[in-house]
PDB file of N, CA and C and ligand atoms in Angstrom:
ATOM      1  N   MET A   1     -45.860 -64.393 -38.009  1.00 61.00           N
ATOM      2  CA  MET A   1     -47.326 -64.434 -38.220  1.00 61.00           C
ATOM      3  C   MET A   1     -47.631 -63.901 -39.635  1.00 61.00           C
ATOM      4  N   THR A   2     -48.566 -64.551 -40.298  1.00 79.00           N
ATOM      5  CA  THR A   2     -48.969 -64.047 -41.612  1.00 79.00           C
ATOM      6  C   THR A   2     -49.873 -62.874 -41.503  1.00 79.00           C
ATOM      7  N   GLN A   3     -49.896 -62.052 -42.539  1.00 86.00           N
ATOM      8  CA  GLN A   3     -50.724 -60.872 -42.548  1.00 86.00           C
ATOM      9  C   GLN A   3     -52.186 -61.223 -42.483  1.00 86.00           C
ATOM     10  N   PRO A   4     -52.943 -60.579 -41.604  1.00 91.00           N
ATOM     11  CA  PRO A   4     -54.392 -60.858 -41.599  1.00 91.00           C
ATOM     12  C   PRO A   4     -55.038 -60.349 -42.871  1.00 91.00           C
ATOM     13  N   VAL A   5     -56.017 -61.092 -43.387  1.00 93.00           N
ATOM     14  CA  VAL A   5     -56.749 -60.705 -44.544  1.00 93.00           C
ATOM     15  C   VAL A   5     -58.238 -60.661 -44.193  1.00 93.00           C
ATOM     16  N   PRO A   6     -59.043 -59.903 -44.950  1.00 95.00           N
ATOM     17  CA  PRO A   6     -60.451 -59.849 -44.607  1.00 95.00           C
ATOM     18  C   PRO A   6     -61.117 -61.212 -44.792  1.00 95.00           C
ATOM     19  N   ARG A   7     -61.816 -61.646 -43.744  1.00 96.00           N
ATOM     20  CA  ARG A   7     -62.553 -62.915 -43.822  1.00 96.00           C
ATOM     21  C   ARG A   7     -63.973 -62.613 -44.329  1.00 96.00           C
ATOM     22  N   SER A   8     -64.509 -61.466 -43.926  1.00 96.00           N
ATOM     23  CA  SER A   8     -65.790 -61.072 -44.481  1.00 96.00           C
ATOM     24  C   SER A   8     -65.925 -59.547 -44.513  1.00 96.00           C
ATOM     25  N   ILE A   9     -66.650 -59.069 -45.477  1.00 95.00           N
ATOM     26  CA  ILE A   9     -66.940 -57.634 -45.586  1.00 95.00           C
ATOM     27  C   ILE A   9     -68.464 -57.540 -45.710  1.00 95.00           C
ATOM     28  N   ARG A  10     -69.030 -56.725 -44.857  1.00 95.00           N
ATOM     29  CA  ARG A  10     -70.498 -56.571 -44.953  1.00 95.00           C
ATOM     30  C   ARG A  10     -70.867 -55.103 -44.791  1.00 95.00           C
ATOM     31  N   ARG A  11     -72.021 -54.776 -45.283  1.00 93.00           N
ATOM     32  CA  ARG A  11     -72.555 -53.412 -45.117  1.00 93.00           C
ATOM     33  C   ARG A  11     -73.175 -53.357 -43.727  1.00 93.00           C
ATOM     34  N   LEU A  12     -72.774 -52.388 -42.918  1.00 92.00           N
ATOM     35  CA  LEU A  12     -73.374 -52.239 -41.628  1.00 92.00           C
ATOM     36  C   LEU A  12     -74.766 -51.676 -41.766  1.00 92.00           C
ATOM     37  N   ASP A  13     -75.670 -52.199 -40.986  1.00 85.00           N
ATOM     38  CA  ASP A  13     -77.041 -51.682 -41.082  1.00 85.00           C
ATOM     39  C   ASP A  13     -77.297 -50.784 -39.867  1.00 85.00           C
ATOM     40  N   ASP A  14     -76.505 -49.706 -39.796  1.00 85.00           N
ATOM     41  CA  ASP A  14     -76.591 -48.811 -38.641  1.00 85.00           C
ATOM     42  C   ASP A  14     -76.969 -47.399 -39.102  1.00 85.00           C
ATOM     43  N   PRO A  15     -78.187 -46.936 -38.683  1.00 87.00           N
ATOM     44  CA  PRO A  15     -78.614 -45.601 -39.141  1.00 87.00           C
ATOM     45  C   PRO A  15     -77.686 -44.498 -38.717  1.00 87.00           C
ATOM     46  N   ARG A  16     -76.852 -44.692 -37.677  1.00 85.00           N
ATOM     47  CA  ARG A  16     -75.925 -43.679 -37.267  1.00 85.00           C
ATOM     48  C   ARG A  16     -74.699 -43.608 -38.191  1.00 85.00           C
ATOM     49  N   ALA A  17     -74.506 -44.652 -38.960  1.00 84.00           N
ATOM     50  CA  ALA A  17     -73.372 -44.709 -39.896  1.00 84.00           C
ATOM     51  C   ALA A  17     -73.855 -45.160 -41.250  1.00 84.00           C
ATOM     52  N   PRO A  18     -74.603 -44.306 -41.974  1.00 86.00           N
ATOM     53  CA  PRO A  18     -75.186 -44.748 -43.220  1.00 86.00           C
ATOM     54  C   PRO A  18     -74.133 -45.145 -44.219  1.00 86.00           C
ATOM     55  N   GLY A  19     -74.313 -46.317 -44.817  1.00 92.00           N
ATOM     56  CA  GLY A  19     -73.421 -46.792 -45.862  1.00 92.00           C
ATOM     57  C   GLY A  19     -72.119 -47.373 -45.368  1.00 92.00           C
ATOM     58  N   ALA A  20     -71.897 -47.420 -44.059  1.00 95.00           N
ATOM     59  CA  ALA A  20     -70.615 -47.904 -43.562  1.00 95.00           C
ATOM     60  C   ALA A  20     -70.454 -49.412 -43.821  1.00 95.00           C
ATOM     61  N   ILE A  21     -69.210 -49.848 -43.989  1.00 96.00           N
ATOM     62  CA  ILE A  21     -68.950 -51.247 -44.161  1.00 96.00           C
ATOM     63  C   ILE A  21     -68.145 -51.750 -42.936  1.00 96.00           C
ATOM     64  N   GLU A  22     -68.206 -53.051 -42.725  1.00 96.00           N
ATOM     65  CA  GLU A  22     -67.455 -53.630 -41.622  1.00 96.00           C
ATOM     66  C   GLU A  22     -66.624 -54.799 -42.188  1.00 96.00           C
ATOM     67  N   ILE A  23     -65.343 -54.754 -41.825  1.00 97.00           N
ATOM     68  CA  ILE A  23     -64.457 -55.852 -42.234  1.00 97.00           C
ATOM     69  C   ILE A  23     -64.103 -56.696 -40.993  1.00 97.00           C
ATOM     70  N   THR A  24     -64.288 -57.978 -41.105  1.00 97.00           N
ATOM     71  CA  THR A  24     -63.815 -58.910 -40.104  1.00 97.00           C
ATOM     72  C   THR A  24     -62.580 -59.592 -40.638  1.00 97.00           C
ATOM     73  N   TRP A  25     -61.463 -59.476 -39.900  1.00 97.00           N
ATOM     74  CA  TRP A  25     -60.179 -59.990 -40.377  1.00 97.00           C
ATOM     75  C   TRP A  25     -59.947 -61.406 -39.863  1.00 97.00           C
ATOM     76  N   THR A  26     -59.026 -62.100 -40.493  1.00 96.00           N
ATOM     77  CA  THR A  26     -58.730 -63.474 -40.139  1.00 96.00           C
ATOM     78  C   THR A  26     -58.120 -63.584 -38.708  1.00 96.00           C
ATOM     79  N   ASP A  27     -57.617 -62.484 -38.147  1.00 95.00           N
ATOM     80  CA  ASP A  27     -57.077 -62.541 -36.814  1.00 95.00           C
ATOM     81  C   ASP A  27     -58.160 -62.203 -35.771  1.00 95.00           C
ATOM     82  N   GLY A  28     -59.422 -62.015 -36.238  1.00 96.00           N
ATOM     83  CA  GLY A  28     -60.527 -61.782 -35.328  1.00 96.00           C
ATOM     84  C   GLY A  28     -60.885 -60.322 -35.120  1.00 96.00           C
ATOM     85  N   ALA A  29     -60.025 -59.404 -35.602  1.00 96.00           N
ATOM     86  CA  ALA A  29     -60.322 -57.990 -35.445  1.00 96.00           C
ATOM     87  C   ALA A  29     -61.505 -57.596 -36.359  1.00 96.00           C
ATOM     88  N   THR A  30     -62.296 -56.632 -35.903  1.00 96.00           N
ATOM     89  CA  THR A  30     -63.396 -56.117 -36.656  1.00 96.00           C
ATOM     90  C   THR A  30     -63.290 -54.586 -36.745  1.00 96.00           C
ATOM     91  N   HIS A  31     -63.336 -54.059 -37.949  1.00 96.00           N
ATOM     92  CA  HIS A  31     -63.231 -52.599 -38.087  1.00 96.00           C
ATOM     93  C   HIS A  31     -64.392 -52.109 -38.957  1.00 96.00           C
ATOM     94  N   ALA A  32     -64.918 -50.932 -38.580  1.00 95.00           N
ATOM     95  CA  ALA A  32     -65.965 -50.279 -39.396  1.00 95.00           C
ATOM     96  C   ALA A  32     -65.372 -49.104 -40.116  1.00 95.00           C
ATOM     97  N   TYR A  33     -65.855 -48.892 -41.323  1.00 96.00           N
ATOM     98  CA  TYR A  33     -65.358 -47.787 -42.170  1.00 96.00           C
ATOM     99  C   TYR A  33     -66.530 -47.064 -42.770  1.00 96.00           C
ATOM    100  N   SER A  34     -66.586 -45.732 -42.599  1.00 95.00           N
ATOM    101  CA  SER A  34     -67.648 -44.974 -43.240  1.00 95.00           C
ATOM    102  C   SER A  34     -67.165 -44.632 -44.670  1.00 95.00           C
ATOM    103  N   PRO A  35     -68.118 -44.380 -45.598  1.00 95.00           N
ATOM    104  CA  PRO A  35     -67.696 -44.026 -46.957  1.00 95.00           C
ATOM    105  C   PRO A  35     -66.844 -42.752 -46.920  1.00 95.00           C
ATOM    106  N   ARG A  36     -67.165 -41.796 -46.036  1.00 93.00           N
ATOM    107  CA  ARG A  36     -66.424 -40.570 -45.988  1.00 93.00           C
ATOM    108  C   ARG A  36     -64.963 -40.803 -45.535  1.00 93.00           C
ATOM    109  N   LEU A  37     -64.796 -41.636 -44.547  1.00 95.00           N
ATOM    110  CA  LEU A  37     -63.443 -41.958 -44.034  1.00 95.00           C
ATOM    111  C   LEU A  37     -62.588 -42.518 -45.234  1.00 95.00           C
ATOM    112  N   LEU A  38     -63.159 -43.493 -45.927  1.00 97.00           N
ATOM    113  CA  LEU A  38     -62.436 -44.138 -47.008  1.00 97.00           C
ATOM    114  C   LEU A  38     -62.168 -43.140 -48.158  1.00 97.00           C
ATOM    115  N   ARG A  39     -63.186 -42.329 -48.479  1.00 96.00           N
ATOM    116  CA  ARG A  39     -63.042 -41.393 -49.587  1.00 96.00           C
ATOM    117  C   ARG A  39     -61.973 -40.346 -49.250  1.00 96.00           C
ATOM    118  N   ASP A  40     -61.974 -39.824 -47.992  1.00 95.00           N
ATOM    119  CA  ASP A  40     -60.990 -38.825 -47.584  1.00 95.00           C
ATOM    120  C   ASP A  40     -59.582 -39.384 -47.503  1.00 95.00           C
ATOM    121  N   ALA A  41     -59.486 -40.690 -47.398  1.00 97.00           N
ATOM    122  CA  ALA A  41     -58.180 -41.334 -47.278  1.00 97.00           C
ATOM    123  C   ALA A  41     -57.764 -41.918 -48.600  1.00 97.00           C
ATOM    124  N   CYS A  42     -58.443 -41.585 -49.694  1.00 97.00           N
ATOM    125  CA  CYS A  42     -58.113 -42.213 -50.984  1.00 97.00           C
ATOM    126  C   CYS A  42     -56.634 -42.033 -51.315  1.00 97.00           C
ATOM    127  N   PRO A  43     -55.994 -43.148 -51.594  1.00 97.00           N
ATOM    128  CA  PRO A  43     -54.535 -43.113 -51.810  1.00 97.00           C
ATOM    129  C   PRO A  43     -54.107 -42.815 -53.248  1.00 97.00           C
ATOM    130  N   CYS A  44     -55.018 -42.488 -54.161  1.00 97.00           N
ATOM    131  CA  CYS A  44     -54.600 -42.236 -55.555  1.00 97.00           C
ATOM    132  C   CYS A  44     -53.835 -40.931 -55.615  1.00 97.00           C
ATOM    133  N   ALA A  45     -53.071 -40.756 -56.673  1.00 97.00           N
ATOM    134  CA  ALA A  45     -52.178 -39.597 -56.797  1.00 97.00           C
ATOM    135  C   ALA A  45     -52.928 -38.274 -56.758  1.00 97.00           C
ATOM    136  N   THR A  46     -54.030 -38.263 -57.481  1.00 95.00           N
ATOM    137  CA  THR A  46     -54.853 -37.000 -57.539  1.00 95.00           C
ATOM    138  C   THR A  46     -55.313 -36.554 -56.148  1.00 95.00           C
ATOM    139  N   CYS A  47     -55.825 -37.498 -55.342  1.00 95.00           N
ATOM    140  CA  CYS A  47     -56.312 -37.150 -54.045  1.00 95.00           C
ATOM    141  C   CYS A  47     -55.183 -36.791 -53.085  1.00 95.00           C
ATOM    142  N   ARG A  48     -54.038 -37.490 -53.248  1.00 95.00           N
ATOM    143  CA  ARG A  48     -52.903 -37.153 -52.378  1.00 95.00           C
ATOM    144  C   ARG A  48     -52.446 -35.767 -52.630  1.00 95.00           C
ATOM    145  N   GLU A  49     -52.413 -35.384 -53.909  1.00 95.00           N
ATOM    146  CA  GLU A  49     -52.022 -34.015 -54.287  1.00 95.00           C
ATOM    147  C   GLU A  49     -52.997 -32.998 -53.696  1.00 95.00           C
ATOM    148  N   LYS A  50     -54.266 -33.308 -53.870  1.00 91.00           N
ATOM    149  CA  LYS A  50     -55.297 -32.416 -53.399  1.00 91.00           C
ATOM    150  C   LYS A  50     -55.200 -32.182 -51.875  1.00 91.00           C
ATOM    151  N   ARG A  51     -54.908 -33.255 -51.147  1.00 91.00           N
ATOM    152  CA  ARG A  51     -54.822 -33.115 -49.676  1.00 91.00           C
ATOM    153  C   ARG A  51     -53.583 -32.332 -49.266  1.00 91.00           C
ATOM    154  N   ALA A  52     -52.511 -32.370 -50.129  1.00 92.00           N
ATOM    155  CA  ALA A  52     -51.295 -31.643 -49.797  1.00 92.00           C
ATOM    156  C   ALA A  52     -51.425 -30.147 -50.054  1.00 92.00           C
ATOM    157  N   GLU A  53     -52.378 -29.746 -50.907  1.00 89.00           N
ATOM    158  CA  GLU A  53     -52.595 -28.313 -51.193  1.00 89.00           C
ATOM    159  C   GLU A  53     -53.198 -27.627 -49.978  1.00 89.00           C
ATOM    160  N   PRO A  54     -52.792 -26.370 -49.746  1.00 85.00           N
ATOM    161  CA  PRO A  54     -53.466 -25.650 -48.675  1.00 85.00           C
ATOM    162  C   PRO A  54     -54.927 -25.369 -49.108  1.00 85.00           C
ATOM    163  N   ALA A  55     -55.808 -25.464 -48.111  1.00 79.00           N
ATOM    164  CA  ALA A  55     -57.230 -25.272 -48.429  1.00 79.00           C
ATOM    165  C   ALA A  55     -57.487 -23.849 -48.821  1.00 79.00           C
ATOM    166  N   ARG A  56     -58.147 -23.681 -49.943  1.00 78.00           N
ATOM    167  CA  ARG A  56     -58.501 -22.347 -50.391  1.00 78.00           C
ATOM    168  C   ARG A  56     -59.987 -22.147 -50.153  1.00 78.00           C
ATOM    169  N   PRO A  57     -60.338 -21.345 -49.134  1.00 78.00           N
ATOM    170  CA  PRO A  57     -61.780 -21.246 -48.853  1.00 78.00           C
ATOM    171  C   PRO A  57     -62.501 -20.554 -49.997  1.00 78.00           C
ATOM    172  N   ASN A  58     -63.631 -21.125 -50.362  1.00 77.00           N
ATOM    173  CA  ASN A  58     -64.455 -20.545 -51.382  1.00 77.00           C
ATOM    174  C   ASN A  58     -65.265 -19.387 -50.761  1.00 77.00           C
ATOM    175  N   PRO A  59     -65.188 -18.217 -51.343  1.00 80.00           N
ATOM    176  CA  PRO A  59     -65.897 -17.055 -50.729  1.00 80.00           C
ATOM    177  C   PRO A  59     -67.438 -17.220 -50.840  1.00 80.00           C
ATOM    178  N   LEU A  60     -67.896 -18.088 -51.698  1.00 83.00           N
ATOM    179  CA  LEU A  60     -69.332 -18.279 -51.802  1.00 83.00           C
ATOM    180  C   LEU A  60     -69.710 -19.543 -51.072  1.00 83.00           C
ATOM    181  N   ALA A  61     -70.761 -19.490 -50.273  1.00 80.00           N
ATOM    182  CA  ALA A  61     -71.212 -20.676 -49.571  1.00 80.00           C
ATOM    183  C   ALA A  61     -71.745 -21.671 -50.618  1.00 80.00           C
ATOM    184  N   VAL A  62     -71.359 -22.907 -50.472  1.00 79.00           N
ATOM    185  CA  VAL A  62     -71.847 -23.937 -51.373  1.00 79.00           C
ATOM    186  C   VAL A  62     -72.359 -25.132 -50.593  1.00 79.00           C
ATOM    187  N   LEU A  63     -73.270 -25.838 -51.180  1.00 80.00           N
ATOM    188  CA  LEU A  63     -73.740 -27.092 -50.609  1.00 80.00           C
ATOM    189  C   LEU A  63     -72.718 -28.168 -50.985  1.00 80.00           C
ATOM    190  N   ALA A  64     -72.190 -28.829 -49.978  1.00 75.00           N
ATOM    191  CA  ALA A  64     -71.268 -29.923 -50.260  1.00 75.00           C
ATOM    192  C   ALA A  64     -72.022 -31.041 -50.971  1.00 75.00           C
ATOM    193  N   PRO A  65     -71.366 -31.722 -51.910  1.00 69.00           N
ATOM    194  CA  PRO A  65     -72.082 -32.806 -52.636  1.00 69.00           C
ATOM    195  C   PRO A  65     -72.732 -33.785 -51.707  1.00 69.00           C
ATOM    196  N   GLU A  66     -72.115 -34.090 -50.570  1.00 68.00           N
ATOM    197  CA  GLU A  66     -72.734 -35.097 -49.690  1.00 68.00           C
ATOM    198  C   GLU A  66     -73.925 -34.567 -48.945  1.00 68.00           C
ATOM    199  N   GLU A  67     -74.129 -33.246 -49.016  1.00 74.00           N
ATOM    200  CA  GLU A  67     -75.384 -32.722 -48.446  1.00 74.00           C
ATOM    201  C   GLU A  67     -76.533 -32.879 -49.407  1.00 74.00           C
ATOM    202  N   ILE A  68     -76.217 -33.031 -50.685  1.00 78.00           N
ATOM    203  CA  ILE A  68     -77.236 -33.229 -51.693  1.00 78.00           C
ATOM    204  C   ILE A  68     -77.536 -34.732 -51.800  1.00 78.00           C
ATOM    205  N   ALA A  69     -76.519 -35.534 -51.899  1.00 81.00           N
ATOM    206  CA  ALA A  69     -76.680 -36.975 -51.952  1.00 81.00           C
ATOM    207  C   ALA A  69     -75.619 -37.568 -51.080  1.00 81.00           C
ATOM    208  N   PRO A  70     -75.983 -38.400 -50.095  1.00 85.00           N
ATOM    209  CA  PRO A  70     -74.966 -38.983 -49.189  1.00 85.00           C
ATOM    210  C   PRO A  70     -73.991 -39.823 -49.956  1.00 85.00           C
ATOM    211  N   LEU A  71     -72.743 -39.702 -49.587  1.00 91.00           N
ATOM    212  CA  LEU A  71     -71.667 -40.515 -50.224  1.00 91.00           C
ATOM    213  C   LEU A  71     -71.889 -41.964 -49.904  1.00 91.00           C
ATOM    214  N   ALA A  72     -71.720 -42.813 -50.869  1.00 93.00           N
ATOM    215  CA  ALA A  72     -71.873 -44.264 -50.633  1.00 93.00           C
ATOM    216  C   ALA A  72     -70.746 -45.005 -51.317  1.00 93.00           C
ATOM    217  N   ILE A  73     -70.514 -46.203 -50.807  1.00 96.00           N
ATOM    218  CA  ILE A  73     -69.564 -47.107 -51.487  1.00 96.00           C
ATOM    219  C   ILE A  73     -70.384 -47.905 -52.509  1.00 96.00           C
ATOM    220  N   THR A  74     -70.032 -47.828 -53.745  1.00 95.00           N
ATOM    221  CA  THR A  74     -70.864 -48.533 -54.756  1.00 95.00           C
ATOM    222  C   THR A  74     -70.168 -49.781 -55.276  1.00 95.00           C
ATOM    223  N   GLY A  75     -68.892 -49.940 -54.895  1.00 95.00           N
ATOM    224  CA  GLY A  75     -68.201 -51.176 -55.319  1.00 95.00           C
ATOM    225  C   GLY A  75     -66.894 -51.341 -54.589  1.00 95.00           C
ATOM    226  N   MET A  76     -66.530 -52.606 -54.397  1.00 95.00           N
ATOM    227  CA  MET A  76     -65.282 -52.892 -53.743  1.00 95.00           C
ATOM    228  C   MET A  76     -64.762 -54.164 -54.369  1.00 95.00           C
ATOM    229  N   ASN A  77     -63.668 -54.043 -55.096  1.00 96.00           N
ATOM    230  CA  ASN A  77     -63.197 -55.199 -55.885  1.00 96.00           C
ATOM    231  C   ASN A  77     -61.757 -55.580 -55.538  1.00 96.00           C
ATOM    232  N   PRO A  78     -61.493 -56.846 -55.336  1.00 95.00           N
ATOM    233  CA  PRO A  78     -60.098 -57.222 -55.049  1.00 95.00           C
ATOM    234  C   PRO A  78     -59.176 -56.888 -56.207  1.00 95.00           C
ATOM    235  N   VAL A  79     -57.977 -56.391 -55.838  1.00 96.00           N
ATOM    236  CA  VAL A  79     -56.924 -56.129 -56.821  1.00 96.00           C
ATOM    237  C   VAL A  79     -55.763 -57.014 -56.408  1.00 96.00           C
ATOM    238  N   GLY A  80     -55.480 -58.012 -57.172  1.00 95.00           N
ATOM    239  CA  GLY A  80     -54.440 -58.992 -56.758  1.00 95.00           C
ATOM    240  C   GLY A  80     -54.847 -59.660 -55.480  1.00 95.00           C
ATOM    241  N   GLN A  81     -53.864 -59.928 -54.623  1.00 91.00           N
ATOM    242  CA  GLN A  81     -54.169 -60.650 -53.384  1.00 91.00           C
ATOM    243  C   GLN A  81     -54.196 -59.711 -52.147  1.00 91.00           C
ATOM    244  N   TYR A  82     -53.740 -58.493 -52.344  1.00 93.00           N
ATOM    245  CA  TYR A  82     -53.443 -57.668 -51.169  1.00 93.00           C
ATOM    246  C   TYR A  82     -54.088 -56.306 -51.219  1.00 93.00           C
ATOM    247  N   ALA A  83     -55.045 -56.059 -52.059  1.00 97.00           N
ATOM    248  CA  ALA A  83     -55.607 -54.717 -52.150  1.00 97.00           C
ATOM    249  C   ALA A  83     -57.000 -54.777 -52.702  1.00 97.00           C
ATOM    250  N   TYR A  84     -57.752 -53.690 -52.460  1.00 97.00           N
ATOM    251  CA  TYR A  84     -59.079 -53.518 -53.048  1.00 97.00           C
ATOM    252  C   TYR A  84     -59.146 -52.193 -53.770  1.00 97.00           C
ATOM    253  N   SER A  85     -59.861 -52.142 -54.857  1.00 98.00           N
ATOM    254  CA  SER A  85     -60.214 -50.844 -55.427  1.00 98.00           C
ATOM    255  C   SER A  85     -61.610 -50.525 -54.949  1.00 98.00           C
ATOM    256  N   ILE A  86     -61.816 -49.295 -54.554  1.00 97.00           N
ATOM    257  CA  ILE A  86     -63.114 -48.927 -53.989  1.00 97.00           C
ATOM    258  C   ILE A  86     -63.728 -47.857 -54.892  1.00 97.00           C
ATOM    259  N   GLU A  87     -64.997 -48.097 -55.194  1.00 97.00           N
ATOM    260  CA  GLU A  87     -65.741 -47.197 -56.092  1.00 97.00           C
ATOM    261  C   GLU A  87     -66.776 -46.442 -55.221  1.00 97.00           C
ATOM    262  N   PHE A  88     -66.833 -45.113 -55.428  1.00 96.00           N
ATOM    263  CA  PHE A  88     -67.743 -44.299 -54.612  1.00 96.00           C
ATOM    264  C   PHE A  88     -68.848 -43.713 -55.480  1.00 96.00           C
ATOM    265  N   SER A  89     -69.940 -43.313 -54.810  1.00 94.00           N
ATOM    266  CA  SER A  89     -71.081 -42.789 -55.543  1.00 94.00           C
ATOM    267  C   SER A  89     -70.774 -41.425 -56.177  1.00 94.00           C
ATOM    268  N   ASP A  90     -69.640 -40.777 -55.829  1.00 91.00           N
ATOM    269  CA  ASP A  90     -69.310 -39.550 -56.511  1.00 91.00           C
ATOM    270  C   ASP A  90     -68.558 -39.796 -57.801  1.00 91.00           C
ATOM    271  N   GLY A  91     -68.421 -41.100 -58.164  1.00 94.00           N
ATOM    272  CA  GLY A  91     -67.809 -41.462 -59.426  1.00 94.00           C
ATOM    273  C   GLY A  91     -66.322 -41.736 -59.356  1.00 94.00           C
ATOM    274  N   HIS A  92     -65.769 -41.528 -58.165  1.00 96.00           N
ATOM    275  CA  HIS A  92     -64.321 -41.732 -58.034  1.00 96.00           C
ATOM    276  C   HIS A  92     -64.004 -43.216 -57.749  1.00 96.00           C
ATOM    277  N   SER A  93     -63.042 -43.767 -58.449  1.00 97.00           N
ATOM    278  CA  SER A  93     -62.751 -45.176 -58.248  1.00 97.00           C
ATOM    279  C   SER A  93     -61.264 -45.485 -58.507  1.00 97.00           C
ATOM    280  N   SER A  94     -60.383 -44.513 -58.470  1.00 96.00           N
ATOM    281  CA  SER A  94     -58.998 -44.816 -58.831  1.00 96.00           C
ATOM    282  C   SER A  94     -58.133 -45.166 -57.604  1.00 96.00           C
ATOM    283  N   GLY A  95     -58.705 -45.145 -56.417  1.00 97.00           N
ATOM    284  CA  GLY A  95     -57.900 -45.506 -55.259  1.00 97.00           C
ATOM    285  C   GLY A  95     -57.741 -46.977 -55.072  1.00 97.00           C
ATOM    286  N   ILE A  96     -56.500 -47.397 -54.831  1.00 98.00           N
ATOM    287  CA  ILE A  96     -56.206 -48.825 -54.552  1.00 98.00           C
ATOM    288  C   ILE A  96     -55.838 -48.916 -53.078  1.00 98.00           C
ATOM    289  N   TYR A  97     -56.658 -49.548 -52.288  1.00 98.00           N
ATOM    290  CA  TYR A  97     -56.443 -49.601 -50.862  1.00 98.00           C
ATOM    291  C   TYR A  97     -55.796 -50.945 -50.516  1.00 98.00           C
ATOM    292  N   THR A  98     -54.530 -50.921 -50.091  1.00 97.00           N
ATOM    293  CA  THR A  98     -53.890 -52.159 -49.692  1.00 97.00           C
ATOM    294  C   THR A  98     -54.435 -52.630 -48.378  1.00 97.00           C
ATOM    295  N   LEU A  99     -54.323 -53.921 -48.097  1.00 96.00           N
ATOM    296  CA  LEU A  99     -54.812 -54.463 -46.828  1.00 96.00           C
ATOM    297  C   LEU A  99     -54.116 -53.759 -45.650  1.00 96.00           C
ATOM    298  N   ASP A 100     -52.808 -53.527 -45.757  1.00 95.00           N
ATOM    299  CA  ASP A 100     -52.110 -52.791 -44.728  1.00 95.00           C
ATOM    300  C   ASP A 100     -52.762 -51.453 -44.423  1.00 95.00           C
ATOM    301  N   TYR A 101     -53.058 -50.759 -45.506  1.00 97.00           N
ATOM    302  CA  TYR A 101     -53.646 -49.405 -45.392  1.00 97.00           C
ATOM    303  C   TYR A 101     -55.032 -49.474 -44.758  1.00 97.00           C
ATOM    304  N   LEU A 102     -55.842 -50.487 -45.160  1.00 97.00           N
ATOM    305  CA  LEU A 102     -57.167 -50.615 -44.536  1.00 97.00           C
ATOM    306  C   LEU A 102     -57.086 -50.949 -43.087  1.00 97.00           C
ATOM    307  N   ARG A 103     -56.087 -51.747 -42.694  1.00 96.00           N
ATOM    308  CA  ARG A 103     -55.880 -52.019 -41.267  1.00 96.00           C
ATOM    309  C   ARG A 103     -55.567 -50.755 -40.502  1.00 96.00           C
ATOM    310  N   GLU A 104     -54.700 -49.974 -41.108  1.00 95.00           N
ATOM    311  CA  GLU A 104     -54.262 -48.707 -40.483  1.00 95.00           C
ATOM    312  C   GLU A 104     -55.454 -47.766 -40.301  1.00 95.00           C
ATOM    313  N   LEU A 105     -56.289 -47.645 -41.351  1.00 96.00           N
ATOM    314  CA  LEU A 105     -57.463 -46.774 -41.298  1.00 96.00           C
ATOM    315  C   LEU A 105     -58.455 -47.235 -40.261  1.00 96.00           C
ATOM    316  N   GLY A 106     -58.531 -48.507 -40.077  1.00 91.00           N
ATOM    317  CA  GLY A 106     -59.540 -49.059 -39.132  1.00 91.00           C
ATOM    318  C   GLY A 106     -59.015 -49.146 -37.693  1.00 91.00           C
ATOM    319  N   GLY A 107     -57.722 -48.804 -37.526  1.00 73.00           N
ATOM    320  CA  GLY A 107     -57.109 -49.009 -36.227  1.00 73.00           C
ATOM    321  C   GLY A 107     -57.495 -48.063 -35.139  1.00 73.00           C
TER     322      GLY A 107
HETATM  323 ZN1  LIG B   1     -58.476 -40.639 -55.249  1.00 65.15          ZN
END
């Protein structure tokens, strides 16, 4: 069987999941992704390193950026035949999400 590819990508219009996108795959599967899920799973080297570090709690309470402005997906562009680069409203855009990885995240 050939690898399923996205047949359509649309922005979900669901107030419970602001900014979420939905991918319908060629095998009929449908998966929803919130901007936060995709951002936290960013596969770029910087984010992978950051996730591997032990969390250092900040002694001062801070407002998380997403409490000031909700995180949004501002762009999603195909990279070759098998991946997308995703751009977020926090300015981060170096993650390349392969189709395999997106399937895994949506599973
Ligand atoms: Zn990243």
